[in-house]
Coordinates of C-alpha atoms and ligand atoms in Angstrom, one line a residue:
X154 CA -29.9 -35.7 31.6
X155 CA -28.3 -39.1 32.1
X156 CA -24.7 -38.9 32.9
X157 CA -22.8 -42.0 32.1
X158 CA -19.2 -42.9 32.6
X159 CA -17.4 -44.7 29.9
X160 CA -18.0 -48.0 31.7
X161 CA -21.8 -47.6 31.7
X162 CA -23.4 -50.6 30.0
X163 CA -26.0 -48.6 27.9
X164 CA -25.8 -45.6 25.6
X165 CA -26.7 -42.2 27.2
X166 CA -30.2 -41.0 26.9
X167 CA -30.7 -38.1 24.6
X168 CA -30.5 -34.8 26.2
X169 CA -32.1 -31.5 25.1
X170 CA -29.6 -29.1 26.6
X171 CA -25.8 -28.9 25.9
X172 CA -24.0 -31.0 28.5
X173 CA -21.5 -29.1 30.6
X174 CA -18.0 -29.4 29.0
X175 CA -16.6 -31.7 31.4
X176 CA -19.5 -34.2 30.9
X177 CA -18.9 -34.6 27.2
X178 CA -16.2 -36.9 28.0
X179 CA -18.5 -39.0 30.1
X180 CA -20.9 -39.5 27.3
X181 CA -18.6 -41.7 25.2
X182 CA -20.0 -45.0 23.7
X183 CA -19.2 -48.0 25.8
X184 CA -16.3 -50.0 24.5
X185 CA -16.6 -53.6 23.3
X186 CA -14.6 -55.9 25.6
X187 CA -11.4 -57.0 23.7
X188 CA -9.8 -59.7 25.7
X189 CA -6.3 -60.6 24.6
X190 CA -6.1 -64.0 23.1
X191 CA -2.5 -64.9 23.2
X192 CA -1.9 -68.1 25.2
X193 CA 0.3 -67.1 28.1
X194 CA 1.7 -70.7 28.2
X195 CA 1.9 -71.1 31.9
X196 CA 3.0 -74.3 33.6
X197 CA 1.0 -75.5 36.5
X198 CA 4.0 -75.8 38.7
X199 CA 7.3 -73.9 38.5
X200 CA 10.4 -75.1 40.1
X201 CA 13.6 -73.1 41.1
X202 CA 15.9 -72.2 38.2
X203 CA 19.4 -73.3 39.3
X204 CA 22.4 -74.2 37.3
X205 CA 20.4 -73.9 34.0
X206 CA 17.6 -76.3 35.0
X207 CA 14.3 -76.1 36.7
X208 CA 14.7 -78.2 40.0
X209 CA 12.3 -79.0 42.8
X210 CA 13.0 -77.0 45.9
X211 CA 14.8 -78.9 48.8
X212 CA 12.1 -77.7 51.1
X213 CA 9.5 -79.7 49.1
X214 CA 7.1 -76.8 49.4
X215 CA 5.3 -74.6 46.8
X216 CA 3.1 -71.6 47.1
X217 CA 0.2 -70.5 44.7
X218 CA 0.4 -67.4 42.6
X219 CA -2.8 -65.8 41.9
X220 CA -4.3 -63.4 39.4
X221 CA -5.3 -60.3 41.3
X222 CA -8.0 -59.4 38.7
X223 CA -10.2 -62.4 39.6
X224 CA -8.4 -64.1 42.5
X225 CA -7.8 -67.3 40.6
X226 CA -4.8 -69.4 41.1
X227 CA -2.5 -69.3 38.1
X228 CA 0.3 -71.8 39.2
X229 CA 2.3 -73.1 42.1
X230 CA 5.8 -71.6 42.7
X231 CA 8.6 -73.4 44.4
X232 CA 9.5 -72.1 47.9
X233 CA 13.3 -71.8 48.2
X234 CA 15.0 -72.6 51.4
X235 CA 18.5 -71.7 52.6
X236 CA 20.0 -74.9 51.0
X237 CA 18.5 -73.8 47.6
X238 CA 19.9 -70.3 47.8
X239 CA 23.2 -71.8 48.7
X240 CA 23.1 -74.1 45.6
X241 CA 22.1 -71.2 43.4
X242 CA 25.1 -69.1 44.8
X243 CA 27.4 -72.0 44.2
X244 CA 26.3 -72.6 40.7
X245 CA 26.7 -68.9 40.0
X246 CA 30.3 -68.9 41.4
X247 CA 31.3 -71.8 39.3
X248 CA 29.7 -70.2 36.2
X249 CA 31.5 -67.0 36.8
X250 CA 34.8 -68.6 37.4
X251 CA 34.8 -71.2 34.6
X252 CA 32.8 -69.8 31.8
X253 CA 31.1 -66.5 31.9
X254 CA 33.9 -64.5 33.5
X255 CA 36.2 -65.7 30.9
X256 CA 34.3 -65.1 27.9
X257 CA 35.3 -62.1 25.8
X258 CA 32.7 -59.3 25.9
X259 CA 31.8 -59.8 22.3
X260 CA 30.7 -63.3 23.0
X261 CA 28.7 -62.3 26.0
X262 CA 27.0 -59.8 23.8
X263 CA 25.8 -62.5 21.5
X264 CA 23.9 -64.2 24.3
X265 CA 22.4 -60.9 25.4
X266 CA 21.2 -60.1 21.9
X267 CA 19.7 -63.6 21.7
X268 CA 17.7 -63.1 25.0
X269 CA 16.5 -59.7 23.7
X270 CA 15.3 -61.3 20.4
X271 CA 13.6 -64.3 22.0
X272 CA 11.8 -61.9 24.3
X273 CA 10.6 -60.0 21.2
X274 CA 9.4 -63.2 19.5
X275 CA 7.3 -64.0 22.6
X276 CA 6.3 -60.5 23.6
X277 CA 2.6 -61.0 23.4
X278 CA 2.7 -64.2 25.3
X279 CA 4.8 -62.5 28.0
X280 CA 2.5 -59.5 28.0
X281 CA -0.5 -61.6 28.8
X282 CA 1.4 -63.5 31.4
X283 CA 2.6 -60.4 33.1
X284 CA -0.8 -58.9 33.1
X285 CA -2.5 -62.1 34.6
X286 CA 0.1 -62.4 37.3
X287 CA 0.5 -58.8 38.4
X288 CA -2.9 -57.1 37.4
X289 CA -1.5 -54.3 35.1
X290 CA -3.4 -53.4 32.0
X291 CA -2.5 -55.3 28.9
X292 CA -1.9 -52.1 27.1
X293 CA 0.9 -51.3 29.6
X294 CA 2.5 -54.7 29.6
X295 CA 2.3 -54.9 25.9
X296 CA 3.5 -51.4 25.1
X297 CA 5.8 -50.7 27.9
X298 CA 7.0 -53.5 30.2
X299 CA 8.0 -56.1 27.6
X300 CA 9.4 -53.9 24.9
X301 CA 11.3 -52.0 27.6
X302 CA 12.6 -55.2 28.9
X303 CA 13.9 -56.3 25.5
X304 CA 15.3 -52.9 25.1
X305 CA 17.5 -53.2 28.2
X306 CA 18.9 -56.4 26.9
X307 CA 19.7 -55.0 23.6
X308 CA 21.2 -51.8 25.1
X309 CA 23.5 -53.8 27.3
X310 CA 24.3 -56.3 24.6
X311 CA 25.7 -53.2 22.8
X312 CA 27.9 -52.3 25.7
X313 CA 29.4 -55.8 26.3
X314 CA 32.2 -55.4 23.7
X315 CA 32.8 -51.7 24.4
X316 CA 33.4 -52.0 28.1
X317 CA 36.6 -50.1 28.0
X318 CA 34.6 -46.9 27.4
X319 CA 32.7 -47.4 30.7
X320 CA 35.6 -46.0 32.6
X321 CA 38.1 -44.6 29.9
X322 CA 41.7 -44.9 30.9
X323 CA 41.0 -47.5 33.6
X324 CA 40.9 -51.2 33.4
X325 CA 37.7 -52.8 34.7
X326 CA 36.8 -56.3 35.9
X327 CA 33.5 -58.0 36.9
X328 CA 32.6 -58.1 40.6
X329 CA 32.0 -61.9 40.4
X330 CA 28.6 -63.0 41.8
X331 CA 25.8 -60.7 42.4
X332 CA 22.5 -61.2 44.6
X333 CA 19.5 -59.2 43.5
X334 CA 15.9 -58.8 44.8
X335 CA 13.2 -57.1 43.0
X336 CA 9.6 -55.9 43.7
X337 CA 6.2 -56.8 42.1
X338 CA 5.4 -53.6 40.3
X339 CA 7.4 -54.2 37.1
X340 CA 8.4 -57.9 37.4
X341 CA 10.0 -58.6 34.0
X342 CA 11.3 -55.1 33.6
X343 CA 13.0 -55.1 36.9
X344 CA 14.6 -58.4 36.0
X345 CA 15.9 -56.9 32.8
X346 CA 17.2 -53.8 34.6
X347 CA 19.1 -56.0 37.2
X348 CA 20.3 -58.8 34.8
X349 CA 21.4 -57.1 31.8
X350 CA 24.1 -54.7 33.1
X351 CA 25.3 -57.4 35.5
X352 CA 25.7 -59.9 32.7
X353 CA 27.2 -57.5 30.2
X354 CA 29.9 -56.8 32.6
X355 CA 30.7 -60.5 33.2
X356 CA 29.0 -61.2 36.5
X357 CA 26.7 -64.0 37.4
X358 CA 23.5 -63.7 39.1
X359 CA 21.1 -65.0 41.7
X360 CA 17.9 -63.2 41.6
X361 CA 14.7 -63.4 43.8
X362 CA 11.5 -62.1 42.2
X363 CA 8.6 -60.9 44.4
X364 CA 6.3 -63.6 45.8
X365 CA 3.3 -62.3 44.0
X366 CA 4.9 -62.0 40.6
X367 CA 7.4 -64.7 39.9
X368 CA 5.9 -66.0 36.7
X369 CA 7.6 -63.7 34.1
X370 CA 11.0 -64.3 35.7
X371 CA 10.4 -68.1 35.4
X372 CA 9.4 -67.7 31.7
X373 CA 12.6 -65.6 31.2
X374 CA 14.3 -68.6 32.6
X375 CA 12.9 -70.6 29.7
X376 CA 14.3 -68.0 27.3
X377 CA 17.7 -68.2 29.0
X378 CA 17.6 -72.0 28.3
X379 CA 16.7 -71.5 24.8
X380 CA 19.4 -68.9 24.4
X381 CA 22.0 -71.6 25.6
X382 CA 23.4 -69.4 28.2
X383 CA 26.0 -71.4 30.2
X384 CA 24.4 -73.1 33.2
X385 CA 24.6 -71.1 36.5
X386 CA 25.1 -67.7 34.8
X387 CA 21.5 -66.7 35.9
X388 CA 19.6 -68.5 38.8
X389 CA 16.2 -67.7 40.1
X390 CA 15.1 -68.5 43.6
X391 CA 11.4 -67.9 44.4
X392 CA 9.7 -67.2 47.7
X393 CA 8.8 -64.3 50.1
X394 CA 10.9 -61.9 52.2
X395 CA 13.0 -64.6 54.1
X396 CA 14.3 -65.9 50.6
X397 CA 15.2 -62.3 49.8
X398 CA 17.0 -61.9 53.1
X399 CA 19.0 -65.2 52.5
X400 CA 20.0 -63.9 49.1
X401 CA 21.2 -60.5 50.5
X402 CA 23.1 -62.1 53.5
X403 CA 24.8 -65.0 51.6
X404 CA 28.6 -65.0 51.9
X405 CA 29.3 -65.6 48.2
X406 CA 27.9 -62.4 46.4
X407 CA 30.5 -59.5 46.1
X408 CA 27.5 -57.1 45.5
X409 CA 23.8 -57.0 46.3
X410 CA 21.3 -55.0 44.4
X411 CA 17.8 -54.3 45.8
X412 CA 14.8 -52.6 44.6
X413 CA 11.8 -52.3 46.9
X414 CA 10.6 -50.3 49.9
X415 CA 12.6 -48.0 51.9
X416 CA 11.5 -50.0 55.1
X417 CA 13.1 -53.3 53.7
X418 CA 16.0 -51.4 52.2
X419 CA 17.0 -50.2 55.7
X420 CA 16.7 -53.7 57.1
X421 CA 19.0 -55.0 54.5
X422 CA 21.5 -52.3 55.0
X423 CA 21.5 -52.9 58.8
X424 CA 22.1 -56.6 58.1
X425 CA 25.0 -55.9 55.9
X426 CA 26.7 -53.2 58.0
X427 CA 30.4 -54.1 58.5
X428 CA 30.5 -56.4 55.4
X429 CA 32.6 -55.5 52.4
X430 CA 29.7 -56.1 50.0
X431 CA 29.0 -53.4 47.4
X432 CA 25.3 -52.3 47.4
X433 CA 22.8 -50.5 45.3
X434 CA 19.4 -49.7 46.7
X435 CA 16.5 -48.5 44.6
X436 CA 13.8 -47.7 47.2
X437 CA 10.5 -45.7 47.6
X438 CA 9.4 -42.3 46.3
X439 CA 6.9 -39.5 46.7
X440 CA 7.4 -37.6 43.6
X441 CA 6.1 -33.9 43.0
X442 CA 4.7 -33.1 39.6
X443 CA 4.8 -29.3 39.4
X444 CA 2.6 -27.3 37.2
X445 CA 3.2 -23.6 36.6
X446 CA 0.6 -21.2 35.2
X447 CA 2.3 -20.9 31.8
X448 CA 2.3 -24.7 31.3
X449 CA 0.4 -26.4 28.3
X450 CA -2.5 -27.1 30.6
X451 CA -4.2 -30.0 28.8
X452 CA -0.9 -31.8 28.1
X453 CA 0.1 -31.3 31.8
X454 CA -3.3 -32.7 33.1
X455 CA -2.7 -35.8 30.8
X456 CA 0.9 -36.1 32.3
X457 CA -0.4 -35.9 35.8
X458 CA -3.0 -38.7 35.0
X459 CA -0.2 -40.8 33.4
X460 CA 2.1 -39.9 36.4
X461 CA -0.3 -41.3 39.1
X462 CA -2.6 -43.8 37.5
X463 CA -0.2 -45.6 35.2
X464 CA 0.1 -49.1 36.6
X465 CA -2.4 -48.3 39.4
X466 CA 0.1 -46.0 40.9
X467 CA 2.4 -49.1 41.6
X468 CA 5.3 -47.0 40.5
X469 CA 8.2 -45.8 42.7
X470 CA 8.6 -42.7 40.7
X471 CA 4.7 -42.0 40.5
X472 CA 3.9 -38.3 40.6
X473 CA 1.8 -38.9 43.7
X474 CA 1.9 -35.2 44.7
X475 CA 0.6 -32.5 42.5
X476 CA 1.9 -29.1 43.1
X477 CA -0.1 -26.5 41.2
X478 CA 0.5 -22.8 40.8
X479 CA -2.4 -21.0 42.4
X480 CA -3.6 -19.1 39.4
X481 CA -4.5 -22.3 37.5
X482 CA -5.3 -24.6 40.4
X483 CA -9.1 -24.5 40.0
X484 CA -9.0 -25.0 36.3
X485 CA -6.6 -28.0 36.7
X486 CA -8.7 -29.5 39.3
X487 CA -11.7 -29.4 37.1
X488 CA -9.9 -30.9 34.2
X489 CA -8.5 -33.6 36.3
X490 CA -11.9 -34.6 37.6
X491 CA -13.4 -34.7 34.1
X492 CA -10.5 -36.8 32.8
X493 CA -10.8 -39.2 35.7
X494 CA -14.5 -39.8 35.0
X495 CA -13.6 -41.4 31.7
X496 CA -10.8 -43.6 33.1
X497 CA -11.8 -47.3 32.7
X498 CA -11.0 -49.4 35.7
X499 CA -11.5 -53.1 35.4
X500 CA -10.4 -56.2 33.5
X501 CA -6.6 -55.8 32.9
X502 CA -6.8 -58.1 29.9
X503 CA -9.2 -55.8 28.1
X504 CA -7.0 -53.5 25.9
X505 CA -9.3 -50.6 26.6
X506 CA -8.7 -50.7 30.3
X507 CA -6.8 -47.8 31.7
X508 CA -6.5 -48.8 35.4
X509 CA -6.1 -52.5 36.2
X510 CA -6.1 -54.5 39.5
X511 CA -4.2 -53.7 42.6
X512 CA -1.3 -56.3 42.9
X513 CA -2.5 -58.1 46.1
X514 CA -5.1 -58.0 48.9
X515 CA -2.4 -56.7 51.1
X516 CA -1.6 -53.8 49.0
X517 CA -5.3 -53.0 48.6
X518 CA -5.4 -52.9 52.4
X519 CA -2.6 -50.5 52.6
X520 CA -4.0 -48.1 50.1
X521 CA -7.5 -48.2 51.7
X522 CA -6.0 -47.4 55.2
X523 CA -3.9 -44.5 53.9
X524 CA -7.0 -43.1 51.9
X525 CA -9.1 -43.2 55.2
X526 CA -6.4 -41.2 57.0
X527 CA -6.6 -38.6 54.2
X528 CA -10.4 -38.2 54.8
X529 CA -9.9 -38.2 58.5
X530 CA -7.3 -35.5 58.5
X531 CA -9.6 -33.3 56.6
X532 CA -8.6 -33.4 52.9
X533 CA -11.3 -33.4 50.2
X534 CA -11.5 -36.6 48.4
X535 CA -12.8 -37.2 44.8
X536 CA -13.1 -40.7 43.3
X537 CA -14.1 -41.5 39.7
X538 CA -17.5 -43.1 39.8
X539 CA -16.9 -46.2 37.7
X540 CA -18.3 -49.6 38.6
X541 CA -15.7 -52.1 39.7
X542 CA -15.7 -55.8 39.0
X543 CA -17.3 -58.0 41.8
X544 CA -14.2 -60.2 42.2
X545 CA -10.6 -59.1 42.4
X546 CA -8.7 -56.4 44.0
X547 CA -9.6 -52.9 42.6
X548 CA -9.3 -49.3 43.9
X549 CA -10.9 -46.3 42.2
X550 CA -8.7 -43.5 41.0
X551 CA -8.7 -40.9 43.9
X552 CA -7.6 -37.4 44.2
X553 CA -7.4 -35.3 47.4
X554 CA -7.5 -31.5 47.3
X555 CA -7.0 -29.1 50.2
X556 CA -3.9 -31.2 51.3
X557 CA -1.3 -29.7 53.5
X558 CA 2.3 -30.8 53.9
X559 CA 1.5 -32.6 57.3
X560 CA -1.1 -34.9 55.9
X561 CA -0.1 -38.6 55.7
X562 CA -1.3 -38.6 52.2
X563 CA 1.3 -35.9 51.4
X564 CA 4.1 -37.5 53.1
X565 CA 3.9 -41.4 52.9
X566 CA 4.3 -43.6 49.9
X567 CA 0.8 -44.9 48.9
X568 CA 1.8 -47.0 46.1
X569 CA -1.8 -46.9 44.7
X570 CA -3.8 -44.8 42.4
X571 CA -4.2 -41.8 44.8
X572 CA -3.1 -38.2 44.1
X573 CA -2.6 -35.4 46.7
X574 CA -2.9 -31.8 45.4
X575 CA -1.1 -28.9 47.0
X576 CA -0.7 -25.4 45.7
X577 CA 2.1 -22.9 45.6
X578 CA 2.6 -19.2 44.8
X579 CA 6.3 -18.8 43.9
X580 CA 9.0 -21.0 42.3
X581 CA 10.8 -21.0 45.7
X582 CA 7.7 -22.3 47.6
X583 CA 7.2 -24.9 45.0
X584 CA 10.9 -26.1 45.3
X585 CA 10.6 -26.1 49.1
X586 CA 7.5 -28.2 49.2
X587 CA 8.7 -30.6 46.5
X588 CA 11.9 -31.1 48.5
X589 CA 10.2 -31.5 51.7
X590 CA 10.1 -35.3 51.8
X591 CA 12.3 -38.0 52.9
X592 CA 12.4 -39.3 49.3
X593 CA 14.0 -38.0 46.2
X594 CA 13.5 -40.3 43.2
X595 CA 11.8 -38.3 40.6
X596 CA 9.9 -35.0 39.8
X597 CA 8.0 -33.4 37.0
X598 CA 8.0 -29.8 35.8
X599 CA 5.5 -28.3 33.5
X600 CA 6.1 -24.8 32.2
X601 CA 6.7 -23.0 28.9
X602 CA 10.0 -21.4 30.0
X603 CA 13.2 -23.3 29.4
X604 CA 15.1 -21.2 31.9
X605 CA 12.6 -22.2 34.7
X606 CA 13.0 -25.9 33.7
X607 CA 16.7 -25.7 34.1
X608 CA 16.4 -23.7 37.5
X609 CA 14.0 -26.3 38.9
X610 CA 16.1 -29.3 37.6
X611 CA 19.0 -27.8 39.5
X612 CA 17.1 -27.1 42.7
X613 CA 15.0 -30.3 43.0
X614 CA 16.5 -33.1 44.9
X615 CA 15.4 -36.0 42.8
X616 CA 17.3 -38.5 40.6
X617 CA 15.1 -37.8 37.5
X618 CA 13.4 -34.7 36.5
X619 CA 10.9 -34.8 33.7
X620 CA 10.2 -31.6 31.8
X621 CA 6.8 -31.3 30.1
X622 CA 6.4 -35.0 30.2
X623 CA 6.3 -37.9 32.8
X624 CA 7.3 -41.5 33.3
X625 CA 9.6 -41.6 30.3
X626 CA 12.3 -44.2 30.4
X627 CA 15.3 -45.2 28.3
X628 CA 18.0 -47.8 29.0
X629 CA 20.6 -45.2 28.2
X630 CA 19.4 -42.9 30.9
X631 CA 20.6 -43.6 34.5
X632 CA 17.8 -43.9 37.2
X633 CA 18.1 -43.9 40.9
X634 CA 17.4 -41.9 44.0
X635 CA 18.5 -39.1 46.5
X636 CA 18.0 -39.4 50.2
X637 CA 15.7 -42.4 51.4
X638 CA 15.0 -43.3 47.7
X639 CA 18.4 -45.0 47.8
X640 CA 21.7 -45.0 46.1
X641 CA 23.5 -46.3 43.0
X642 CA 22.0 -45.9 39.5
X643 CA 20.5 -48.4 36.9
X644 CA 20.8 -47.8 33.2
X645 CA 23.3 -46.0 31.1
X646 CA 27.1 -45.9 31.7
X647 CA 26.5 -45.1 35.4
X648 CA 24.5 -48.3 35.9
X649 CA 27.3 -50.4 34.3
X650 CA 29.8 -48.7 36.7
X651 CA 27.9 -50.2 39.6
X652 CA 28.6 -53.6 38.4
X653 CA 32.3 -53.4 37.9
X654 CA 35.6 -53.0 39.8
X655 CA 38.2 -50.5 38.6
X656 CA 41.6 -52.1 38.6
Ligands
NAP967 P1 9.1 -54.6 49.5 O1 8.1 -55.2 50.4 O2 10.3 -53.9 50.0 O3 9.6 -56.0 48.6 C1 10.7 -55.8 47.7 C2 11.3 -57.3 47.6 O4 12.0 -57.6 48.7 C3 10.4 -58.4 47.4 O5 10.9 -59.4 46.5 C4 10.3 -58.9 48.8 O6 9.8 -60.3 49.0 C5 11.7 -58.8 49.3 N1 11.9 -58.8 50.8 C6 11.0 -58.6 51.8 N2 11.5 -58.6 52.9 C7 12.9 -58.7 52.7 C8 14.0 -58.8 53.5 N3 13.9 -58.6 54.9 N4 15.2 -59.0 52.9 C9 15.3 -59.1 51.6 N5 14.3 -59.1 50.8 C10 13.0 -58.8 51.4 O7 8.6 -53.7 48.3 P2 7.4 -54.0 47.4 O8 6.1 -53.8 48.2 O9 7.6 -55.4 46.7 O10 7.5 -52.9 46.3 C11 7.1 -51.8 46.3 C12 8.3 -50.8 46.8 O11 9.3 -50.9 45.9 C13 7.9 -49.3 46.8 O12 8.3 -48.8 48.1 C14 8.5 -48.8 45.7 O13 8.7 -47.4 45.7 C15 9.8 -49.5 45.5 N6 10.3 -49.5 44.1 C16 11.4 -48.8 43.9 C17 11.9 -48.7 42.7 C18 13.2 -47.9 42.4 O14 13.7 -48.0 41.3 N7 13.6 -47.1 43.3 C19 11.3 -49.4 41.6 C20 10.2 -50.2 41.9 C21 9.6 -50.2 43.1 P3 8.2 -60.6 48.9 O15 7.5 -59.4 48.4 O16 8.2 -61.6 47.9 O17 7.8 -60.9 50.3
MG968 MG1 0.1 -63.0 41.1

């Protein structure tokens, strides 16, 4: 009997016998390619966005941004120097003192509503641009990243004229100017998470996107122009880590907000020790997805797949450790493997693609090295057998079973489509294993019992605990970490509190 994966180019040959249940999934018809046709409207060159205008960098230098799915250059992006970062902060301070900080909240709300609506108007174009620049499947950028980014602007627009309810009984004031640095895994969404609460509260911003994914921030700058936001309220400076460091260390911002790796977060905290800057840090994670034997198994397996393979595992709260109750461990492993066989890895612009491209060659190297360590340390590896495109950065969805707590794949953040499976016998053991990590960003619990969910949510040291679901987000729900996953919250009333002064 011919066994084909969903990516196989031809139909399966007829078989006489009944295929084993797990192979039924593998015998699907191949999908027609369905490339998205919206024009991403990219410029060939992007300047810095300072004081409401795109300007050439004073360094005179540009760097290329590429499409990780095919390694082709998309555009040249300005490389900011210290003088550019300084100009951006001065523009932000001027705007905060003369316009934005003086506007009543209801007026600020109008601008935020406008940004949200303009983003919705251009959603398809933004989705294609996000997918081309970062490598994530179009169905994710189209159905998650872009609508969620708009939702964050809508949500915070709604708060802007009701800020007295953020801290009832207290008078609140904006902090002034804020410096923000974001990573490459949710480029536009991270922009929205950072900008919307800061602006609603009356702050002005200088933000640095990640080097590999600056395009949608710069397209958002076009929307900011179209929305007539006063010049200087939002400024984007582009470049790599040194530009981020210059944003964090500048003397003007009263607060810095960082999302990225724990390693860089620690460097920033060390560099700011002794200063009076407020800080929020959204850092790495190594979440546990915990399945008890009374869980709805098929739903849980789907949740695990979504939890780790969503966005190629480039998710800080990815469920990268699976803790399974021993009585159902074998059944779940078999179901996971069957499900993995039909995951389509490939062209992110094809709307049938489940797992897109790894964001950069460097990240692909990190994932490959950690997976090798898993094999060397004795865990059993299983990879889905789908053919990968010849060009571009791709990694097959991978699971490790027989993992112990000391293995690197169980301890370190891989930030790729790699799942480590461990087992447990009692609730206490599950809690102990889940909490036995330096991180504490998120966790998932799958069980039929409400009392067990509540018990686990109390015991798990994680900022978010999902119950019978995974990777669900809402602008009204605060998100943030415990331990080395950082401090401060984004979203909800708590997120707004991190952008104001109580006076
Ligand atoms: P990263 O290497 O820490 O980079 C994050 C951002 O910081 C990038 O814009 C980066 O610039 C910049 N940067 C690098 N060195 C810097 C320095 N010394 N000072 C200031 N900024 C500096 O992280 P990443 O690889 O982009 O993103 C993956 C990490 O982000 C993972 O650990 C993930 O868990 C975490 N993350 C956390 C959350 C959360 O909410 N907790 C959300 C998303 C991601 P360049 O990259 O341009 O050089
Ligand atoms: Mg790119």
